[in-house]
Amino acid sequence: MTTRGKQTVRDLRRGSRSTLLRRLYFEGPLSRQELGTATGLSAGSISNVTGELLADGLIEECGSVDSDGGRPRILLRVVPDRAHLVGVDIGETQVRVGLFDLARTELAASDHPLDETGHDVGHVVDLITTGLTEVLARTGITAEEVLGVGVGVPGIVEQGAGPDAGDTAVVHGQTFDWNAVPLGRLLRARTPLPLFVDNGAKTLGQAEMWFGAGQGARNAVVALFGSGVGACVIADGARFRGATSSAGEWGHTKVHVGGRRCRCGSRGCLEAYVGAEALVERWADAPPGASEKAGLAALLAAAEAGRPGAVALLDEAAELLGAAIADLINLFNPERIVIGGWAGLMLGPRLLPAVRDAATAYALAFPRAQTTITLSRLGPDAVTLGAATLPLTHFLESGGELPRHATRAAG
């Protein structure tokens, strides 16, 4: 009988597999000797675990490097096409489904604009399952080769527990009338693939910290600017969730008491002033009938041309955004603040200098001096990649555990 709290041999083996797999994934290719130095594991453990990972087809030999007077050292890496990942971005105006290999190469994507039904949950689930079918069909990849489906949503996610936590995920999306929507259960009825659900800003934060402008930081804030505004707070290398996973609803902090009505029903929210939807609504010369992205692009072009109304609106947005970033600096003392999302990247090159100046004016001087403010390096569709990191996280933490259907297919 195993003593409670004591690690079993299986736990230790899984931990060693996870340690080596993560090193190879983020830092590979590496030799066995380099793995030993980096992890502190014994040469015997390195040999045994890499042998298992090679036998499972999760890693492969990929060349060699000369050693000091001895035989060349064989390099190892994670096999890019051993398994695949699906990321889903339930955005404000569309649903995007992307299929990636383990090297994060996007193999196919399916974009479906939301129609007049908006975020009707049945319609959204239909679009996700349609997109999933499309990306698999285009690539010829079967469901058995997919580690799981990660879904990023614009709302608060109540996480389930256990290995099938995604199946019981519940979403509260106040801005589009999702009140305790059992999204995990609804998706489970449509696909056998493992499910992982989280807030879209948090998935973007994970992607930025792993692969983008957040790399190397232990304390950071990743801001998502699209139709609305959100944030992912990274504290000592981990995503900060709060008591009920709602930490990071930065777009609903107040910048003007009694101000403009926000989509959430309150007044004076940051989102009601600097979100893309709000900016287009506030611009008197917005092209009638234009989409949100087209309207924001027109606003930016008008400001670049020196039209006073557009210049004044974006100048105000930059100051409000800088002041709100100053609040993040004073509250969380981050090393880095990364601005992403399609609207953030569209406006960023113009607004960033003024945003930095406003943050300096409104933040405490000492923490501001320790914080860099920069733009995302992952592009406007990074939430999709971020969502795909949810099944990837499980894969790495489990030491390369494949879903049951994938294990049978490999066998």
Coordinates of C-alpha atoms in Angstrom, one line a residue:
M1 CA 0.0 0.0 0.0
T2 CA 1.4 3.4 -1.0
T3 CA 1.8 6.0 1.7
R4 CA -0.3 9.1 1.1
G5 CA 1.8 12.0 -0.2
K6 CA 4.8 9.7 -1.1
Q7 CA 5.9 9.5 -4.7
T8 CA 5.6 6.1 -6.4
V9 CA 8.1 4.7 -8.9
R10 CA 5.5 5.6 -11.6
D11 CA 5.3 9.2 -10.4
L12 CA 9.1 9.5 -10.5
R13 CA 9.3 8.0 -14.0
R14 CA 6.6 10.3 -15.2
G15 CA 8.4 13.3 -13.7
S16 CA 11.7 12.4 -15.3
R17 CA 10.0 11.9 -18.7
S18 CA 8.3 15.3 -18.3
T19 CA 11.5 17.0 -17.3
L20 CA 13.4 15.7 -20.4
L21 CA 10.6 16.2 -22.8
R22 CA 10.2 19.8 -21.7
R23 CA 13.9 20.5 -22.1
L24 CA 14.0 19.0 -25.5
Y25 CA 10.8 20.8 -26.6
F26 CA 11.9 24.3 -25.5
E27 CA 15.7 24.0 -25.8
G28 CA 16.4 21.1 -28.2
P29 CA 18.0 19.6 -30.0
L30 CA 20.2 18.6 -27.1
S31 CA 22.6 15.7 -26.5
R32 CA 22.2 13.3 -23.6
Q33 CA 25.2 14.9 -21.9
E34 CA 23.6 18.3 -22.2
L35 CA 20.3 16.9 -20.8
G36 CA 22.2 15.6 -17.8
T37 CA 23.9 18.9 -17.1
A38 CA 20.6 20.8 -17.5
T39 CA 18.4 18.5 -15.4
G40 CA 20.7 17.1 -12.8
L41 CA 19.5 13.5 -13.6
S42 CA 22.0 10.7 -13.5
A43 CA 23.5 9.3 -16.7
G44 CA 21.6 6.1 -16.1
S45 CA 18.3 7.9 -15.8
I46 CA 19.0 9.9 -18.9
S47 CA 19.7 6.8 -20.8
N48 CA 16.6 4.9 -19.6
V49 CA 14.2 7.8 -20.1
T50 CA 15.5 8.8 -23.5
G51 CA 15.3 5.2 -24.5
E52 CA 11.7 5.1 -23.6
L53 CA 10.9 8.3 -25.4
L54 CA 12.7 7.0 -28.5
A55 CA 10.8 3.8 -28.3
D56 CA 7.5 5.7 -28.0
G57 CA 8.4 7.7 -31.1
L58 CA 8.2 11.0 -29.2
I59 CA 11.8 12.0 -29.8
E60 CA 14.3 11.2 -32.5
E61 CA 18.0 11.5 -33.2
C62 CA 18.8 14.4 -35.5
G63 CA 22.5 14.6 -36.0
S64 CA 25.6 14.9 -33.8
V65 CA 28.1 17.4 -32.5
D66 CA 31.8 16.9 -31.8
S67 CA 32.9 16.3 -28.2
D68 CA 36.2 17.0 -26.6
G69 CA 38.3 14.1 -27.7
G70 CA 35.6 11.5 -27.6
R71 CA 32.9 10.1 -29.9
P72 CA 30.5 12.6 -31.4
R73 CA 27.5 13.3 -29.2
I74 CA 24.1 12.4 -30.7
L75 CA 21.5 15.2 -30.7
L76 CA 17.9 14.5 -29.8
R77 CA 14.7 16.5 -30.5
V78 CA 10.9 16.1 -30.2
V79 CA 9.4 14.6 -33.3
P80 CA 7.4 17.5 -34.9
D81 CA 4.7 15.4 -36.6
R82 CA 4.4 12.7 -33.9
A83 CA 1.1 14.3 -32.8
H84 CA -1.0 17.4 -33.6
L85 CA -2.8 20.1 -31.7
V86 CA -6.0 22.0 -32.4
G87 CA -6.5 25.6 -31.1
V88 CA -9.9 27.4 -31.2
D89 CA -10.4 31.1 -30.8
I90 CA -14.0 32.1 -30.1
G91 CA -13.5 35.7 -30.9
E92 CA -15.9 38.7 -30.8
T93 CA -16.6 38.5 -34.6
Q94 CA -15.6 35.1 -35.7
V95 CA -14.6 31.6 -34.7
R96 CA -11.1 30.4 -35.8
V97 CA -9.9 26.8 -35.7
G98 CA -6.2 26.1 -36.3
L99 CA -4.4 22.8 -36.6
F100 CA -0.7 22.7 -35.6
D101 CA 2.1 20.1 -35.4
L102 CA 4.3 19.9 -32.3
A103 CA 6.7 22.5 -33.8
R104 CA 3.8 25.0 -33.8
T105 CA 3.6 25.1 -37.6
E106 CA 0.0 25.9 -38.6
L107 CA -1.0 23.2 -41.0
A108 CA -4.5 24.5 -41.7
A109 CA -7.0 27.1 -40.4
S110 CA -10.7 27.6 -40.8
D111 CA -12.3 31.0 -40.2
H112 CA -16.1 31.4 -39.7
P113 CA -17.6 34.8 -39.1
L114 CA -20.4 35.0 -36.6
D115 CA -23.7 35.7 -38.3
E116 CA -26.7 37.7 -37.1
T117 CA -27.2 35.2 -34.3
G118 CA -23.9 36.4 -32.7
H119 CA -22.7 34.3 -29.9
D120 CA -25.7 31.9 -29.7
V121 CA -24.0 29.0 -28.1
G122 CA -25.5 26.4 -30.4
H123 CA -24.3 28.3 -33.4
V124 CA -20.8 28.7 -31.9
V125 CA -20.5 24.9 -31.2
D126 CA -21.6 24.3 -34.8
L127 CA -18.8 26.5 -36.1
I128 CA -16.2 24.9 -33.9
T129 CA -17.1 21.4 -35.0
T130 CA -17.4 22.5 -38.7
G131 CA -14.0 24.1 -38.4
L132 CA -12.5 21.0 -36.8
T133 CA -13.8 18.8 -39.6
E134 CA -12.5 21.1 -42.2
V135 CA -8.9 21.4 -40.9
L136 CA -8.6 17.6 -40.5
A137 CA -10.0 17.0 -44.0
R138 CA -7.6 19.5 -45.6
T139 CA -4.6 17.9 -44.1
G140 CA -5.6 14.3 -44.1
I141 CA -4.8 14.1 -40.4
T142 CA -7.1 11.8 -38.5
A143 CA -8.6 12.4 -35.1
E144 CA -6.4 9.7 -33.7
E145 CA -3.3 11.9 -34.4
V146 CA -4.6 14.8 -32.4
L147 CA -3.6 15.3 -28.7
G148 CA -6.6 17.5 -28.0
V149 CA -8.6 20.6 -28.7
G150 CA -7.9 23.8 -26.8
V151 CA -10.6 26.5 -26.8
G152 CA -10.0 30.2 -25.9
V153 CA -13.2 32.0 -25.0
P154 CA -13.9 35.7 -24.2
G155 CA -15.2 35.2 -20.7
I156 CA -14.6 33.7 -17.2
V157 CA -14.1 29.9 -17.3
E158 CA -14.9 27.7 -14.3
Q159 CA -12.4 24.9 -14.7
G160 CA -13.4 21.4 -14.0
A161 CA -11.1 18.9 -12.2
G162 CA -9.4 15.7 -13.1
P163 CA -8.2 14.3 -16.4
D164 CA -11.4 15.2 -18.2
A165 CA -11.6 18.7 -16.8
G166 CA -12.5 20.3 -20.1
D167 CA -15.7 18.3 -20.3
T168 CA -17.1 20.1 -17.4
A169 CA -15.8 23.6 -18.2
V170 CA -18.5 26.3 -17.6
V171 CA -18.2 29.8 -19.2
H172 CA -19.6 33.1 -17.9
G173 CA -19.5 35.6 -20.7
Q174 CA -21.4 38.7 -19.5
T175 CA -20.7 40.8 -22.6
F176 CA -22.5 38.3 -24.8
D177 CA -25.1 36.8 -22.4
W178 CA -23.4 33.5 -21.6
N179 CA -24.5 32.7 -18.1
A180 CA -23.0 29.5 -16.8
V181 CA -22.9 28.0 -20.3
P182 CA -21.7 24.3 -20.1
L183 CA -19.4 24.6 -23.1
G184 CA -17.4 21.6 -22.3
R185 CA -20.4 19.3 -22.1
L186 CA -21.8 20.7 -25.4
L187 CA -18.5 20.2 -27.2
R188 CA -18.1 16.7 -25.7
A189 CA -21.4 15.7 -27.4
R190 CA -19.8 16.6 -30.8
T191 CA -16.3 15.3 -30.6
P192 CA -14.4 12.4 -28.9
L193 CA -11.2 14.5 -28.7
P194 CA -9.8 15.6 -25.3
L195 CA -11.0 19.1 -24.5
F196 CA -9.3 22.0 -22.7
V197 CA -11.1 25.4 -22.2
D198 CA -9.7 28.7 -20.9
N199 CA -10.1 32.4 -21.2
G200 CA -8.6 33.7 -24.5
A201 CA -6.4 36.3 -22.9
K202 CA -4.9 33.7 -20.7
T203 CA -4.2 31.4 -23.7
L204 CA -2.5 34.4 -25.4
G205 CA -0.5 34.9 -22.3
Q206 CA 0.7 31.4 -22.3
A207 CA 1.8 31.6 -25.9
E208 CA 3.6 34.9 -25.4
M209 CA 5.5 33.6 -22.4
W210 CA 6.5 30.4 -24.1
F211 CA 7.2 31.5 -27.7
G212 CA 6.8 35.3 -28.0
A213 CA 7.7 38.6 -26.4
G214 CA 7.3 37.4 -22.9
Q215 CA 10.1 34.8 -23.1
G216 CA 12.6 35.0 -20.2
A217 CA 10.3 37.0 -17.9
R218 CA 9.0 35.6 -14.6
N219 CA 6.5 38.4 -13.9
A220 CA 4.6 39.9 -16.8
V221 CA 1.2 41.0 -18.0
V222 CA 0.0 40.1 -21.5
A223 CA -2.8 42.4 -22.7
L224 CA -5.2 41.4 -25.4
F225 CA -6.8 44.1 -27.5
G226 CA -9.6 43.2 -29.9
S227 CA -13.2 44.2 -29.8
G228 CA -12.8 44.2 -26.1
V229 CA -9.8 44.2 -23.7
G230 CA -8.4 41.5 -21.4
A231 CA -5.2 40.5 -19.7
C232 CA -3.2 37.6 -18.4
V233 CA -1.1 38.2 -15.3
I234 CA 2.0 36.1 -14.9
A235 CA 3.3 35.9 -11.3
D236 CA 6.6 34.1 -10.7
G237 CA 6.2 32.2 -14.0
A238 CA 2.6 31.0 -13.5
R239 CA -0.7 32.4 -14.7
F240 CA -2.5 34.1 -11.8
R241 CA -6.1 33.1 -11.8
G242 CA -7.6 34.4 -8.5
A243 CA -10.2 32.7 -6.4
T244 CA -12.6 31.8 -9.3
S245 CA -10.3 32.1 -12.4
S246 CA -11.6 35.6 -13.2
A247 CA -8.3 37.4 -12.5
G248 CA -7.2 39.5 -15.6
E249 CA -10.6 41.1 -16.4
W250 CA -8.6 44.3 -16.8
G251 CA -10.9 45.7 -19.5
H252 CA -13.6 46.2 -16.9
T253 CA -11.5 48.3 -14.5
K254 CA -12.8 51.8 -14.3
V255 CA -11.2 54.8 -16.1
H256 CA -14.2 57.2 -15.8
V257 CA -16.7 56.8 -13.0
G258 CA -20.2 57.2 -14.4
G259 CA -18.7 57.3 -18.0
R260 CA -19.7 55.5 -21.2
R261 CA -21.8 52.4 -21.0
C262 CA -19.8 49.2 -21.4
R263 CA -21.0 46.0 -23.1
C264 CA -20.8 44.4 -19.6
G265 CA -23.6 46.7 -18.5
S266 CA -21.5 48.8 -16.2
R267 CA -20.1 52.3 -16.9
G268 CA -16.7 53.8 -17.3
C269 CA -14.8 50.6 -18.2
L270 CA -11.5 50.7 -19.9
E271 CA -13.0 48.6 -22.7
A272 CA -15.7 51.2 -23.3
Y273 CA -13.0 53.6 -24.3
V274 CA -10.1 51.7 -26.0
G275 CA -11.6 48.5 -27.3
A276 CA -11.9 48.4 -31.1
E277 CA -15.7 48.3 -31.0
A278 CA -15.8 51.4 -28.7
L279 CA -13.3 53.3 -30.8
V280 CA -15.2 52.8 -34.0
E281 CA -18.5 53.7 -32.3
R282 CA -16.9 56.9 -30.9
W283 CA -15.5 58.1 -34.2
A284 CA -17.9 60.5 -35.8
D285 CA -16.6 59.8 -39.3
A286 CA -16.7 56.0 -39.2
P287 CA -17.6 54.5 -42.6
P288 CA -21.3 53.4 -42.3
G289 CA -21.8 49.6 -42.4
A290 CA -18.1 48.9 -42.3
S291 CA -16.9 45.9 -40.3
E292 CA -15.1 46.5 -37.0
K293 CA -11.7 45.7 -38.5
A294 CA -12.4 47.9 -41.6
G295 CA -13.6 50.7 -39.3
L296 CA -10.5 50.6 -37.1
A297 CA -8.3 50.5 -40.2
A298 CA -10.1 53.6 -41.5
L299 CA -9.7 55.4 -38.2
L300 CA -6.0 54.7 -38.2
A301 CA -5.6 55.9 -41.8
A302 CA -7.5 59.1 -41.0
A303 CA -5.2 59.7 -38.0
E304 CA -2.1 59.1 -40.1
A305 CA -3.5 61.6 -42.6
G306 CA -3.8 64.2 -39.8
R307 CA -7.6 64.4 -39.6
P308 CA -8.2 66.2 -36.2
G309 CA -11.1 64.0 -35.0
A310 CA -9.2 60.8 -35.6
V311 CA -6.0 62.1 -34.1
A312 CA -7.7 63.3 -31.0
L313 CA -9.6 60.0 -30.5
L314 CA -6.4 57.9 -30.8
D315 CA -4.4 60.4 -28.6
E316 CA -7.0 60.0 -25.9
A317 CA -7.0 56.2 -26.2
A318 CA -3.2 56.2 -25.9
E319 CA -3.4 58.2 -22.7
L320 CA -6.1 56.1 -21.2
L321 CA -4.3 52.9 -22.1
G322 CA -1.1 54.2 -20.7
A323 CA -2.8 55.2 -17.4
A324 CA -4.4 51.7 -17.2
I325 CA -1.0 50.2 -17.8
A326 CA 0.4 52.3 -15.0
D327 CA -2.2 50.7 -12.7
L328 CA -0.9 47.3 -13.7
I329 CA 2.7 48.4 -13.0
N330 CA 1.7 49.8 -9.6
L331 CA -0.4 46.7 -8.7
F332 CA 1.8 43.8 -10.0
N333 CA 5.3 45.2 -10.5
P334 CA 5.9 43.2 -13.8
E335 CA 9.1 43.0 -15.6
R336 CA 7.3 43.2 -18.9
I337 CA 4.0 44.2 -20.4
V338 CA 3.2 42.8 -23.8
I339 CA 0.4 44.3 -25.9
G340 CA -1.2 41.8 -28.4
G341 CA -4.5 41.0 -30.2
W342 CA -5.4 42.1 -33.7
A343 CA -6.5 45.7 -32.6
G344 CA -3.4 46.1 -30.4
L345 CA -1.1 45.1 -33.2
M346 CA -2.9 47.3 -35.7
L347 CA -2.7 50.4 -33.5
G348 CA 0.4 49.6 -31.6
P349 CA 3.1 51.1 -33.9
R350 CA 1.3 54.5 -33.8
L351 CA 0.2 54.4 -30.1
L352 CA 3.1 52.7 -28.3
P353 CA 5.3 55.8 -27.8
A354 CA 2.4 57.8 -26.3
V355 CA 1.3 54.8 -24.2
R356 CA 4.8 54.5 -22.8
D357 CA 4.9 58.2 -22.0
A358 CA 1.5 58.1 -20.3
A359 CA 2.5 55.0 -18.3
T360 CA 5.6 56.9 -17.1
A361 CA 3.6 59.9 -16.1
Y362 CA 1.0 57.9 -14.1
A363 CA 3.0 55.1 -12.6
L364 CA 5.3 55.2 -9.6
A365 CA 8.8 56.0 -10.8
F366 CA 10.7 53.0 -9.3
P367 CA 8.5 50.1 -10.6
R368 CA 8.0 51.9 -14.0
A369 CA 11.7 52.0 -14.5
Q370 CA 11.9 48.2 -14.1
T371 CA 9.1 47.5 -16.7
T372 CA 9.4 47.3 -20.4
I373 CA 6.3 47.8 -22.6
T374 CA 6.4 46.1 -25.9
L375 CA 4.2 44.6 -28.7
S376 CA 3.4 40.9 -29.3
R377 CA 5.6 39.0 -31.7
L378 CA 3.1 36.3 -32.5
G379 CA 0.7 38.1 -34.8
P380 CA -3.0 38.9 -34.7
D381 CA -4.1 35.2 -34.5
A382 CA -2.0 34.3 -31.5
V383 CA -5.1 33.4 -29.4
T384 CA -5.5 30.3 -31.7
L385 CA -1.9 29.2 -31.0
G386 CA -2.4 30.0 -27.4
A387 CA -5.4 27.8 -27.2
A388 CA -3.4 25.0 -28.8
T389 CA -0.9 25.3 -25.9
L390 CA -3.6 23.9 -23.6
P391 CA -3.4 20.3 -24.9
L392 CA 0.4 20.8 -25.4
T393 CA 0.7 21.7 -21.7
H394 CA -0.9 18.4 -20.7
F395 CA 1.3 16.5 -23.1
L396 CA 4.5 17.9 -21.7
E397 CA 3.4 17.7 -18.0
S398 CA 2.3 14.1 -18.4
G399 CA 5.7 13.1 -19.9
G400 CA 4.3 12.6 -23.4
E401 CA 1.1 10.8 -22.5
L402 CA -1.0 10.2 -25.6
P403 CA -4.8 10.0 -25.5
R404 CA -6.1 6.5 -25.5
H405 CA -7.3 6.6 -29.1
A406 CA -3.9 7.9 -30.2
T407 CA -2.1 5.1 -28.3
R408 CA -4.3 2.5 -30.0
A409 CA -3.6 4.0 -33.4
A410 CA 0.2 4.0 -32.8
G411 CA 0.0 0.4 -31.7

